[in-house]
Coordinates of C-alpha atoms and ligand atoms in Angstrom, one line a residue:
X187 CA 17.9 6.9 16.0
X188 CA 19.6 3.9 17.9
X189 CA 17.6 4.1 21.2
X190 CA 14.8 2.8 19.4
X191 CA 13.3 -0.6 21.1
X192 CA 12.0 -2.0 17.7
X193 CA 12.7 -1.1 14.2
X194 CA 9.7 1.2 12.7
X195 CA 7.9 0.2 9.8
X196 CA 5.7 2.9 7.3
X197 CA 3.3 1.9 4.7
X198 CA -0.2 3.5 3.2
X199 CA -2.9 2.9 0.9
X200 CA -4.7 5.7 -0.7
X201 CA -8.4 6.1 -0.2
X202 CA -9.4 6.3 -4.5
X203 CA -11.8 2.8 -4.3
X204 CA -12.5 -0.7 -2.4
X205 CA -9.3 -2.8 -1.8
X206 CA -8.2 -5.4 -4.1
X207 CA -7.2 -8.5 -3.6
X208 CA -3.7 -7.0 -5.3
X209 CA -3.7 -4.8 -2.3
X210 CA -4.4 -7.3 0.2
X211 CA -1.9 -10.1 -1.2
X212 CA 1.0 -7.1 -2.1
X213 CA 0.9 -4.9 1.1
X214 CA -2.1 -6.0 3.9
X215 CA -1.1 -9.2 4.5
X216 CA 2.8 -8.5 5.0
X217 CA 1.6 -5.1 7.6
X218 CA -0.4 -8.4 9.9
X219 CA 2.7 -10.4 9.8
X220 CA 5.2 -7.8 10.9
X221 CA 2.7 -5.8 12.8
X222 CA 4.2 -7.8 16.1
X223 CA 7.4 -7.1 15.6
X224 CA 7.8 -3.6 14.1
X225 CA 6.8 -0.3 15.8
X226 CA 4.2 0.4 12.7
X227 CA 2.2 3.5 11.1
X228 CA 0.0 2.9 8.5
X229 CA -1.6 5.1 6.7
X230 CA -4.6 6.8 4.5
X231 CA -2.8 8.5 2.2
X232 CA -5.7 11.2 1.0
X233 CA -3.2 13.4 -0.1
X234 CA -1.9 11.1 -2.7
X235 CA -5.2 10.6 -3.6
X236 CA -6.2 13.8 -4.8
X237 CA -3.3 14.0 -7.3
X238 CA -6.2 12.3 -9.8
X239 CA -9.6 14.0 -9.2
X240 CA -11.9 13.1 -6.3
X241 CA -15.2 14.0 -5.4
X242 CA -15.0 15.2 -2.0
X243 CA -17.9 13.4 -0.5
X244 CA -16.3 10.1 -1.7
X245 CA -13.2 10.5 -0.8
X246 CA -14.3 11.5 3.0
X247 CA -16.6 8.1 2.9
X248 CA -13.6 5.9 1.3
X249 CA -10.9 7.7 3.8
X250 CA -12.7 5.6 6.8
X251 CA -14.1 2.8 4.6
X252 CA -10.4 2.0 4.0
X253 CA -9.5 2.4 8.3
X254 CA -12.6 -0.4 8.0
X255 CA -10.7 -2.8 5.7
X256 CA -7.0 -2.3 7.5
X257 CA -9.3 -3.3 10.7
X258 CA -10.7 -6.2 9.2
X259 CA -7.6 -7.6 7.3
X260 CA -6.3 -7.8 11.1
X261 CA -4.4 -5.0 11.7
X262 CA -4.5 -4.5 15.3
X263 CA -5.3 -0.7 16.4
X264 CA -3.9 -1.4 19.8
X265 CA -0.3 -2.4 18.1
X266 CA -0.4 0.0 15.5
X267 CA -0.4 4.0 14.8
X268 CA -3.0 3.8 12.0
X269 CA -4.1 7.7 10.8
X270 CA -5.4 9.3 8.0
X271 CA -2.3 11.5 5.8
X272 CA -3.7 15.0 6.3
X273 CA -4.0 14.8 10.1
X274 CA -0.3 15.3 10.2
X275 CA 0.6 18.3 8.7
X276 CA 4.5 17.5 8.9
X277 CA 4.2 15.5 5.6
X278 CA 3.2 18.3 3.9
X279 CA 5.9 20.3 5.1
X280 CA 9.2 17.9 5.0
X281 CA 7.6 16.7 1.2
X282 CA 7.9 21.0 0.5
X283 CA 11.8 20.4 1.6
X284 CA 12.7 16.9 0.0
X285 CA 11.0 18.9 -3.6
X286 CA 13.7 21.5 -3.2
X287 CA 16.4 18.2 -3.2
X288 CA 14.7 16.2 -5.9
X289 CA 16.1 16.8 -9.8
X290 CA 13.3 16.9 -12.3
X291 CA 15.1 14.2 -13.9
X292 CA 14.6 11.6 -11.0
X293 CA 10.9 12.4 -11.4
X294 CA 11.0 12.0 -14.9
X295 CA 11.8 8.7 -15.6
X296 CA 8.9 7.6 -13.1
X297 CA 7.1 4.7 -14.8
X298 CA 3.7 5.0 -12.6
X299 CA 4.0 8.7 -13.3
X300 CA 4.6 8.4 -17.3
X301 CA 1.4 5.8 -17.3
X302 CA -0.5 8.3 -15.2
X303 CA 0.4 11.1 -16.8
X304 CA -0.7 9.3 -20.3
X305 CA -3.9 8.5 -18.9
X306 CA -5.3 11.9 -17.7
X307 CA -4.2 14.6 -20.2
X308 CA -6.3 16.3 -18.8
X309 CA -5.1 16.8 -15.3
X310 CA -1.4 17.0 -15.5
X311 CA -1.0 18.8 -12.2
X312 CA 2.1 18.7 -10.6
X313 CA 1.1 17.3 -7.5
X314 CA 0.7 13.9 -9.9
X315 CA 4.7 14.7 -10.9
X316 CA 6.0 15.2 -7.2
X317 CA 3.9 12.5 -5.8
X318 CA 7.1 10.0 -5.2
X319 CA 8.8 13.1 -3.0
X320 CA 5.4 13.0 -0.5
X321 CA 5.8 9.2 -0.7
X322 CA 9.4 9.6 0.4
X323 CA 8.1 12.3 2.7
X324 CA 6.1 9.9 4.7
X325 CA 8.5 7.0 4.7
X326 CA 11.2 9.2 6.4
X327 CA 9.4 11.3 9.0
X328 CA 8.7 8.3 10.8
X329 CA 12.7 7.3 10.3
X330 CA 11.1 3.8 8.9
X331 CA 13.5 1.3 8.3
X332 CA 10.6 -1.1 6.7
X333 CA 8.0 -0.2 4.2
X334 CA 6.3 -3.1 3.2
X335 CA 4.7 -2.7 -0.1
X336 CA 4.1 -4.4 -3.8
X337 CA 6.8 -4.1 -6.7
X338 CA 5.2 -1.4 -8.4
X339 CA 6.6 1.1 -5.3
X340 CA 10.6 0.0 -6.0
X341 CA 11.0 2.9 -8.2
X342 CA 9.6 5.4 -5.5
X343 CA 11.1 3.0 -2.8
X344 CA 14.4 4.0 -4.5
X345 CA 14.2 7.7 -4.6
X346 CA 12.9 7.4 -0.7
X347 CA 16.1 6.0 -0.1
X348 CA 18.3 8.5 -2.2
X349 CA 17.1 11.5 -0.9
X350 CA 17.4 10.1 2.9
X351 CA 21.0 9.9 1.7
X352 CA 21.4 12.8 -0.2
X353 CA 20.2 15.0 3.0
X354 CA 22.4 12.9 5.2
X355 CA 25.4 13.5 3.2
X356 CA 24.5 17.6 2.7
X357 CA 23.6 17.8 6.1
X358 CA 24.7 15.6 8.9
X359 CA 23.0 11.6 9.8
X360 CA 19.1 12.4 10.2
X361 CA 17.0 9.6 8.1
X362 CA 17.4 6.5 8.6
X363 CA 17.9 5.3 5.0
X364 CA 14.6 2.4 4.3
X365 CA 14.4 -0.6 2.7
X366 CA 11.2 -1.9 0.7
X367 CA 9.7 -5.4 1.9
X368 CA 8.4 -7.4 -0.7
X369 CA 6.5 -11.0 -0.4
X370 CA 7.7 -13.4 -2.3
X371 CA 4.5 -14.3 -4.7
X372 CA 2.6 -11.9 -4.4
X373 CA 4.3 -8.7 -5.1
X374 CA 2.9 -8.5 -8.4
X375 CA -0.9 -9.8 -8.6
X376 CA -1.9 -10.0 -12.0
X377 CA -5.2 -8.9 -14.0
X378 CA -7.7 -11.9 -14.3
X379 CA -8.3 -10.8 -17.5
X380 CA -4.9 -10.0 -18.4
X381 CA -2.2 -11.5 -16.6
X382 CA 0.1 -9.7 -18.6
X383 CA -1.3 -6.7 -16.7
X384 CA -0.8 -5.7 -12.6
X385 CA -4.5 -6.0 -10.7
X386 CA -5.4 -3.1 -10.6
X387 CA -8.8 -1.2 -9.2
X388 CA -9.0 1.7 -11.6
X389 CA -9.0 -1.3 -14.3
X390 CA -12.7 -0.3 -16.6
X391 CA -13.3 -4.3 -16.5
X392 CA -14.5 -5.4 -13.0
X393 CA -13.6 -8.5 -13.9
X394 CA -10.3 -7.9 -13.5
X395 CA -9.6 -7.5 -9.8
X396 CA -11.5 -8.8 -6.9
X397 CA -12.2 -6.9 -4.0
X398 CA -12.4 -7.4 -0.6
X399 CA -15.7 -6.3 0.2
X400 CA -17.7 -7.5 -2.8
X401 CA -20.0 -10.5 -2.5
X402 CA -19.3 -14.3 -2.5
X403 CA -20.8 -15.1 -5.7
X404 CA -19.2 -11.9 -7.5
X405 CA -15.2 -13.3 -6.6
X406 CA -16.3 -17.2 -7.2
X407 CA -17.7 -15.9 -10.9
X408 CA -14.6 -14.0 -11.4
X409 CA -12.2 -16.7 -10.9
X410 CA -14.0 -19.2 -12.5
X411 CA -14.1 -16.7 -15.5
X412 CA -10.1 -15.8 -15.6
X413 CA -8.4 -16.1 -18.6
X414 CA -5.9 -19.0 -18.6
X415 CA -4.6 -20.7 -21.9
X416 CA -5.0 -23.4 -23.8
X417 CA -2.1 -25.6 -22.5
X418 CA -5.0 -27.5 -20.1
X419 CA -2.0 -28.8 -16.9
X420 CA -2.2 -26.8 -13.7
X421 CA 1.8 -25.9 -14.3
X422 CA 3.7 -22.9 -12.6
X423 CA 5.4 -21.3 -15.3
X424 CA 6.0 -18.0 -17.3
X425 CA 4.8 -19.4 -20.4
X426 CA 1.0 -20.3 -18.7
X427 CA 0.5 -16.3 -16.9
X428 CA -2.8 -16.8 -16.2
X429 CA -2.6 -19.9 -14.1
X430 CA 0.8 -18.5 -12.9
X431 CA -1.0 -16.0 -11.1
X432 CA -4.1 -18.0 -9.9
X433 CA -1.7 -20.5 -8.4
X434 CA 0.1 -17.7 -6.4
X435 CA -3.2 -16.4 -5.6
X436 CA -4.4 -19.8 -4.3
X437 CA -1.0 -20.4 -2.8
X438 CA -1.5 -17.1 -0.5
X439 CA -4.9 -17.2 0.4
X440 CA -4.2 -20.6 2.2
X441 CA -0.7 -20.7 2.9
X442 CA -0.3 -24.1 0.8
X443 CA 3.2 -24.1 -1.0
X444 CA 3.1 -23.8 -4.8
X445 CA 4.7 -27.2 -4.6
X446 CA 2.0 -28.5 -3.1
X447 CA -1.0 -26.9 -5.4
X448 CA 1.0 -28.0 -8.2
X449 CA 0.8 -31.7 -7.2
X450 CA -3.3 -31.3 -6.4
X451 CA -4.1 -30.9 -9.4
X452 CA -2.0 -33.5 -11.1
X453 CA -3.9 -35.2 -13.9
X454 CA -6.7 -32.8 -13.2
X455 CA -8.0 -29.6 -15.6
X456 CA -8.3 -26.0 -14.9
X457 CA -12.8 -26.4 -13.9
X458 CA -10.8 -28.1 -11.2
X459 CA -8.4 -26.1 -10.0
X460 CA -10.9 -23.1 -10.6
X461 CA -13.4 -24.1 -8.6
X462 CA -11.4 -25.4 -5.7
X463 CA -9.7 -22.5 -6.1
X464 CA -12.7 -20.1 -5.7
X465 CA -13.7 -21.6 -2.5
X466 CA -10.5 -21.5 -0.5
X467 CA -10.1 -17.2 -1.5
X468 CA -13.9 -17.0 -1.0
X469 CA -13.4 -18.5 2.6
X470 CA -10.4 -16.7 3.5
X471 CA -12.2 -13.8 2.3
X472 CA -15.2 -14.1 4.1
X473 CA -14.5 -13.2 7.6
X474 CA -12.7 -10.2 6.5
X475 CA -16.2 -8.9 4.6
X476 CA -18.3 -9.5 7.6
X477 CA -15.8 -8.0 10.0
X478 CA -15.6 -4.9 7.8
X479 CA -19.2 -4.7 7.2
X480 CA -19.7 -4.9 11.2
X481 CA -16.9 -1.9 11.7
X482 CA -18.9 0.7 9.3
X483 CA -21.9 0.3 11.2
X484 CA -19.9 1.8 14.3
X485 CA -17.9 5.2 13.1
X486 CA -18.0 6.2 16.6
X487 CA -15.2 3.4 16.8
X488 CA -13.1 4.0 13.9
X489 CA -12.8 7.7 14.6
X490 CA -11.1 7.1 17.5
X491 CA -8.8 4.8 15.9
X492 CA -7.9 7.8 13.7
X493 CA -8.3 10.5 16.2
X494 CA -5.4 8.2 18.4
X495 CA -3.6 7.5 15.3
X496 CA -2.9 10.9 14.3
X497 CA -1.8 12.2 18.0
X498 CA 0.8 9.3 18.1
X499 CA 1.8 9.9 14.5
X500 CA 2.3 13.8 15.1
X501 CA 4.7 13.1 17.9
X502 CA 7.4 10.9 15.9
X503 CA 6.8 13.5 12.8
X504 CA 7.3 16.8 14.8
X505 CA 10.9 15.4 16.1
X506 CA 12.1 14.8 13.2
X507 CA 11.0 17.9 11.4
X508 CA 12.5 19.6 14.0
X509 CA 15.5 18.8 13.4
X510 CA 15.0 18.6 9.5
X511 CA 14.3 22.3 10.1
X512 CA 17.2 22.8 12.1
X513 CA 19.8 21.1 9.8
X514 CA 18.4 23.5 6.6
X515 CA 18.6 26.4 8.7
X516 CA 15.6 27.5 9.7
X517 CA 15.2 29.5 12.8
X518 CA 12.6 27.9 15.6
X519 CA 9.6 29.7 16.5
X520 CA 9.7 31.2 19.5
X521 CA 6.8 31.7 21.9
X522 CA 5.8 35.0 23.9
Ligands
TYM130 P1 -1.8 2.0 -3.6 O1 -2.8 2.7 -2.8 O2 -1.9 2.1 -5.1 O3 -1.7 0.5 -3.2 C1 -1.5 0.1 -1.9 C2 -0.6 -1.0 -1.8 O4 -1.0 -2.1 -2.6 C3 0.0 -2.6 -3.4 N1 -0.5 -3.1 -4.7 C4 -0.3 -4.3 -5.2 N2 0.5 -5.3 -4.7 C5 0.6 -6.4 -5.5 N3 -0.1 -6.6 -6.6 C6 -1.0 -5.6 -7.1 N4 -1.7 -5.8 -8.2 C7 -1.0 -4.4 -6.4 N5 -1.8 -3.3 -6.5 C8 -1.4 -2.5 -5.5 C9 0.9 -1.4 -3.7 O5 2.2 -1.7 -4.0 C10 0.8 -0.7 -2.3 O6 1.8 -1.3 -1.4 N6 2.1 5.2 -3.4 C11 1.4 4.2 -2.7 C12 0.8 4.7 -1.4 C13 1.8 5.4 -0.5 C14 2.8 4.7 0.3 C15 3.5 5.7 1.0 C16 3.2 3.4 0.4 C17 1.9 6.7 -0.2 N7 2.9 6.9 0.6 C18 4.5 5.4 1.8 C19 4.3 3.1 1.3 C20 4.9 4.1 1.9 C21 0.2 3.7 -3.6 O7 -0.2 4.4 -4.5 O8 -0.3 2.5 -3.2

């Protein structure tokens, strides 16, 4: 654990849709800033995915769709150990040993798992209820002491970082125990349409979230139709959460302060701000769509992003099942 040059960094997306915005501003953007620093693996967590039901020929399509937009948000394939989930076949196995150390009580009081779970009745599978324990799983195979994601992973953040402690203390030191890395505005983007709600893809009105790959026109129309309120002054504050969260929005997509948006639009109403607004995410925005839409055109080249990946990724995972396995008690194999 200490003879490690740089400190290692986990995070994933599942493959269940285009990225939002939500995605980009929550995890995407915080992966390109540390991606210098950090020994990094990122992820396409297809496993997680099919805890709701996928059709299979999606999901295969989305799984290197989603290596396309990492690519084009900037994450560097040369700096990075990018891979898709099920290559790796230790996070199936170490998740099997962190559910025999997880209380059915911890998993309980999930809040993504209670909203889940109210939303498909149908398929209350228990892969949907030990979901956080795989998430956990991936964090600590890699002995990440980073994971830089949006707020609504603290709760699984947290048990991540109990169960690294709870084996540590009924075994001996093996997991580095992670923290969660959060950006400051943007942890939390909000619905357009309701900005009481988190941004969220599965949302049934598209006006709602914006995502990266849809057109020009399409974002600019969504912004200009967010709701705000009635108040009419471009002011950051709880009581206004609609331009709250377009102003932290705006704020990230061009690195101006809130401060300084604030003072723009002094004097001047929301069709303003709006429409200013629209430009500057639909500019930032652009390059990333015609980057992504140049990278599905070449599969050859992003299956050898994930075909690397996963060899790098299997290397760090195998030592420290290995001594996961060791530690429980669990004899090694031994070859002929
Ligand atoms: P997922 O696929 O739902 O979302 C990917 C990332 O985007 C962030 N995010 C948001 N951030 C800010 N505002 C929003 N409206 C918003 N919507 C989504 C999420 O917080 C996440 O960082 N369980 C994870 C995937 C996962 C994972 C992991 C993450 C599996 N194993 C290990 C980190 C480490 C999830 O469902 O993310």
């Amino acid at each position: 654990m200490g003879d490690r040059e740089k400190k290692v960094i986990f995070s994933g997306v599942q493959p269940s849709g285009k990225m939002t915005l939500g995605n980009y501003l929550g995890a995407l953007k915080s992966w390109t800033k540390l991606q210098d620093d950090y020994e990094c693996y990122y992820s396409m967590v297809n496993m997680h995915a099919i805890t709701v039901p996928q059709d299979p020929e999606v999901l295969r399509r989305q799984t290197t769709e989603l290596l396309a937009q990492f690519l084009a948000c900037g994450i560097d394939p040369d700096k990075n150990t990018i891979f898709v989930q099920s290559h790796v076949h230790e996070h199936a196995e170490l998740n099997w040993v962190l559910c025999t150390m997880t209380y059915m009580g911890e998993l309980n009081r999930m809040t993504q798992y209670k909203d889940k779970s109210r939303k498909s009745e149908a398929n209350l599978n228990a892969g949907l209820f030990t979901y956080p324990v795989l998430m956990a799983a991936d964090i600590l195979l890699y002995q990440a002491d980073l994971v830089p994601v949006g707020d609504d992973q603290k709760q699984h953040m947290e048990l991540a970082r109990d169960l690294a402690n709870r084996f540590n203390a009924r075994f001996s030191d093996t997991f580095v125990v992670p923290e969660g890395y959060y950006p400051k505005e943007t942890a939390r983007v909000m619905s357009l349409q309701e900005p009481e709600k988190k941004m969220s893809k599965s949302d049934s009105n598209e006006k709602a979230f914006i995502l990266l790959a849809e057109s020009a026109e399409t974002t600019a129309k969504k912004i200009k139709s967010a709701v705000t309120d009635s108040v009419g002054i471009v002011k950051y504050s709880d009581e206004q959460p609609g331009i709250k969260n377009l102003i932290n929005i705006y704020s990230a997509m061009t690195d101006k302060s809130v401060e300084e948006i604030v003072s723009m639009y002094e004097g001047k109403g929301y069709g303003a701000f709006k429409g200013e607004m629209a430009e500057a995410v639909v500019e930032t925005l652009r390059p990333i769509r015609e980057k992504y839409n140049y990278l599905l055109e070449n599969p050859d080249y992003l299956e050898s992003i994930y075909a690397k990946g996963a060899e790098k990724a299997q290397i760090r995972a195998a030592q420290t099942l290995e001594k996961v396995y060791n530690q429980i008690g669990f004899i090694p194999k031994k070859n002929k």
